[in-house]
């Protein structure tokens, strides 16, 4: 009997185009699931008949309570080499091997700048006006050159965002709880003396922190009160770092010029969710990792991981 593999959250139905799944023919039946599964009961019922699951990033949690309900599962492949929503101890206890894939930081860096530039030059609004016969030139763009870009986080992605900002002629500063003077000098940016100083002095603020106990809710009402009314906020990192209620209030009350967001507390974003219609918001449906190169890596290496597992020599095991 062939093994069965479920590919989760293949929203566009393209997973089959980015890996040589034919290499598994005869041994594995691959089923693409295009609708997001929500809730442990729905996941347990849908995945009960599968031996292998391929999951994207940290979209679907695999806690012990779920893994205990999947006695047939033997291999879990997650895109990326870091995943905080899989219970590795429970996976091991249930005889489930967990493997990851490589992942490029370039796509989220590029999307960060797409959102920032789109906000600064009102690209969506001007395009809609042009296509609908609206006013010719209805906005005045916010300049980047000479303005301050404040980065919350200066890791791999934050460092790349900083270098683009410097190329635009921006003054770039950064802050995080772990940022060292040496790291700031390496990238060529100014270390902000505090989070509060960075927020109060920046014209554009971009979030590039990992989600954890110290960063959850890092930007709340008090922090939004520090931002300039002409400032823009971009978040392509994790939604929970920014208090969503505080963000919505700031947008509706016009206390900031705008925000660019690619991540949400609930994904996919439900119909009628207030983030879908908030003013001054440029939002995308978590496209940060969704690129040709990343998908080629994710699904190509997922196939490699499955083949290696079947051969008894798993690749890229996590954690």
C-alpha atoms as one frame of an Amber mdcrd trajectory, in Angstrom:
protein
   0.000   0.000   0.000   1.308   3.455  -0.941   1.898   6.017   1.763  -0.251
   9.149   1.684   1.115  12.699   1.911  -0.937  15.829   2.623   0.376  19.217
   1.491  -1.272  21.829   3.685  -2.352  25.360   2.746  -1.615  25.112  -0.972
  -3.853  28.137  -1.489  -2.817  28.758  -5.098  -2.717  25.069  -6.049   0.915
  25.394  -7.157   2.807  23.029  -4.857   2.840  20.413  -7.591   4.654  22.826
  -9.911   7.597  23.524  -7.592   8.872  20.071  -6.725   9.546  16.867  -8.639
   6.771  14.926  -6.943   6.979  12.326  -9.705  10.087  11.079  -7.883   7.669
   9.702  -5.276   5.261   8.001  -7.680   4.611   4.395  -6.864   5.497   4.964
  -3.218   3.574   8.043  -2.104   0.191   9.464  -3.049   0.356  13.263  -2.724
  -2.817  15.215  -1.918  -2.854  19.012  -2.027  -5.198  20.689   0.464  -6.056
  24.181  -0.776  -8.325  25.256   2.085  -6.894  26.174   5.476  -7.841  23.756
   8.235  -8.785  25.448  11.494  -9.118  23.884  14.897  -7.632  20.694  16.242
 -10.715  18.587  15.569 -10.788  19.558  11.889  -7.057  18.926  11.553  -7.217
  15.569  13.315 -10.090  14.397  11.106  -8.535  15.621   7.861  -5.038  14.268
   8.542  -5.947  10.940  10.133  -5.458   9.093   6.842  -1.992  10.505   6.075
   1.477   9.157   6.820   3.297  12.342   5.765   2.351  16.013   6.151   4.036
  18.989   4.475   3.230  22.265   6.241   4.109  25.869   5.392   6.067  27.892
   7.923   4.250  28.206  11.280   0.746  28.438   9.899  -0.508  25.190  11.463
   0.445  24.304  15.071   1.277  20.690  15.868   0.974  20.459  19.661   1.103
  17.189  21.586  -2.696  17.030  21.715  -2.888  16.934  17.909   0.079  14.636
  17.351  -1.453  12.161  19.813  -4.502  11.983  17.519  -2.493  11.184  14.391
  -1.235   7.626  14.989  -0.588   7.072  11.282   1.694  10.122  10.915   5.377
   9.271  10.476   6.947  12.325   8.804   6.261  16.044   9.227   8.037  18.400
   6.820   7.960  22.119   7.602   9.293  24.870   5.353  12.204  26.667   6.967
  14.634  25.427   9.603  12.952  27.144  12.553   9.464  26.309  13.767   8.030
  27.281  17.152   4.585  25.661  16.772   5.689  22.022  16.577   6.006  20.076
  19.828   9.212  18.190  19.065   9.132  16.090  22.216   5.614  14.939  21.415
   6.622  14.210  17.836   9.459  12.017  19.047   7.199  10.275  21.545   4.741
   9.504  18.754   7.442   8.243  16.396   7.171  11.241  14.063  10.298  12.480
  12.293  10.333  16.259  11.755  12.347  17.805   8.918  12.752  21.326   7.572
  13.935  23.046   4.423  16.124  25.982   3.559  14.460  29.394   3.283  15.651
  32.675   1.802  15.390  35.976   3.676  15.370  37.943   0.409  11.603  37.708
  -0.328  10.445  39.273   2.977  13.063  42.005   2.599  11.741  42.801  -0.872
   8.118  42.786   0.289   9.004  45.113   3.170  10.240  47.640   0.653   7.245
  47.076  -1.634   4.952  48.007   1.257   7.086  50.918   2.420   7.356  52.423
  -1.049   3.703  51.747  -1.760   2.776  53.688   1.362   5.191  56.539   0.774
   4.001  57.173  -2.771   0.322  56.133  -2.362   0.761  53.673  -5.217  -2.516
  51.795  -4.731  -4.643  54.915  -4.435  -3.038  56.617  -7.432  -3.359  53.458
  -9.523  -7.036  53.123  -8.641  -7.641  56.776  -9.527  -5.879  56.391 -12.861
  -7.811  53.241 -13.790 -11.198  54.605 -12.702 -10.915  58.059 -14.264 -10.331
  59.689 -10.924  -8.232  62.775 -10.234  -4.845  63.115 -11.866  -2.287  63.355
  -9.025  -4.298  63.267  -5.827  -1.446  62.794  -3.330   1.953  64.252  -2.507
   4.520  61.526  -1.857   6.589  61.169   1.291  10.304  61.351   0.527  12.710
  58.637   1.644  16.000  60.428   1.038  17.108  62.189   4.188  14.309  60.714
   6.316  14.835  58.399   9.272  14.128  54.691   9.016  13.818  53.024  12.428
  14.245  49.270  12.570  12.972  47.148  15.414  15.400  44.263  15.032  18.679
  44.104  13.130  19.052  40.404  12.405  19.422  38.859   8.966  16.273  40.447
   7.530  16.565  43.727   9.437  20.177  44.092   8.312  19.223  43.679   4.653
  16.360  46.173   5.016  18.810  48.623   6.584  21.230  48.404   3.663  18.448
  49.205   1.196  17.450  52.191   3.302  21.030  53.442   3.287  21.106  53.058
  -0.503  18.053  55.338  -0.674  19.964  57.932   1.323  17.947  57.420   4.478
  19.269  57.860   8.002  18.849  54.416   9.549  18.691  53.594  13.235  17.881
  50.325  14.979  16.868  48.993  18.360  16.299  45.616  19.948  16.823  44.248
  23.407  19.865  42.320  22.194  21.356  44.821  19.744  25.060  45.468  20.241
  27.103  48.464  19.162  29.273  46.083  17.113  26.292  44.757  15.149  25.036
  48.263  14.420  28.489  49.315  13.214  28.744  46.200  11.051  25.564  47.152
   9.189  26.375  50.871   9.220  23.395  52.116  11.220  22.929  54.115  14.409
  21.907  52.208  17.539  18.916  53.966  19.078  19.299  54.633  22.824  15.847
  53.157  23.485  12.753  51.794  21.813  10.937  54.972  22.784  13.566  57.180
  21.168  13.480  55.161  17.953   9.698  55.413  17.706   9.598  59.135  18.476
  12.283  60.114  15.968  11.574  57.827  12.993   9.626  58.705   9.854   9.288
  55.041   8.916   9.327  52.155  11.410   9.772  48.548  10.261   9.430  45.466
  12.491  11.956  42.619  12.134  11.900  40.769  15.446  11.251  37.158  16.353
   8.076  36.565  18.333   8.628  35.627  21.966   7.587  36.539  25.463   9.627
  39.758  25.345   8.318  40.924  21.972   4.644  39.933  22.126   2.633  43.165
  22.251   5.821  45.219  22.030   3.964  48.010  20.214   0.836  48.939  22.106
  -1.150  52.153  22.737   1.727  53.839  24.588   4.130  53.139  21.743   1.713
  54.349  19.060   1.354  57.580  21.029   5.079  58.187  20.529   4.966  57.945
  16.728   4.864  61.087  14.637   1.491  61.744  12.961   3.421  61.662   9.671
   5.092  58.316  10.432   4.472  54.993   8.693   4.678  51.544  10.299   5.526
  48.348   8.383   5.196  44.856   9.832   6.250  41.821   7.796   7.449  39.908
  10.862   4.808  38.562  13.274   1.378  40.057  13.902   1.446  39.557  17.667
   4.418  41.907  18.058   2.010  44.760  17.289  -1.158  45.141  19.362  -3.792
  44.859  16.626  -6.371  46.920  18.509  -3.873  49.724  19.058  -2.901  49.642
  15.381  -6.517  49.820  14.226  -7.219  52.700  16.608  -4.195  54.640  15.356
  -5.278  54.156  11.747  -8.916  55.078  12.289  -8.030  58.122  14.380  -5.354
  59.310  11.949  -2.641  59.262  14.606  -0.161  57.850  12.076   0.067  58.430
   8.333  -0.340  54.772   7.478   0.736  51.179   7.954   1.869  48.334   5.724
   1.016  44.888   7.091   1.631  41.370   5.779   0.863  39.382   8.950  -2.322
  38.979  10.975  -3.547  37.430  14.218  -5.894  35.231  12.199  -4.801  33.787
   8.859  -6.346  33.543   6.381  -8.005  36.792   7.398 -11.762  36.170   7.860
 -14.246  38.009   5.677 -15.448  41.112   7.458 -12.349  41.367   9.643 -11.646
  45.047  10.499  -8.126  44.799   9.054  -9.671  44.312   5.609 -11.244  47.767
   5.585  -9.083  49.881   7.900  -8.152  53.313   6.497  -4.536  54.208   5.749
  -3.651  50.492   5.605  -1.757  48.770   2.804  -2.196  45.062   3.516  -1.088
  41.890   1.743  -2.101  38.263   2.526   1.157  37.071   4.138   3.188  37.163
   0.928   6.549  37.655   2.632   7.766  34.117   1.945   5.668  33.520  -1.189
   8.091  33.754  -4.097   9.229  31.573  -6.969  12.638  30.933  -5.438  11.297
  30.109  -1.981   8.583  27.784  -3.284  11.119  26.000  -5.458  13.236  25.460
  -2.348  10.363  24.536  -0.025   8.688  21.965  -2.216  11.834  20.744  -3.930
  13.471  19.995  -0.596  10.209  18.580   0.791  10.398  15.928  -1.918  14.071
  15.333  -1.078  13.179  14.977   2.595  10.457  12.441   1.847  12.743  10.404
  -0.397  15.494  10.428   2.216  13.049   9.390   4.938  11.821   6.479   2.839
  15.451   5.449   2.307  16.017   5.451   6.063  18.315   8.490   6.151  16.258
  11.603   7.017  17.606  14.990   5.917  17.433  18.371   7.678  15.929  17.040
  10.879  14.462  19.523  13.374  14.953  20.942  15.889
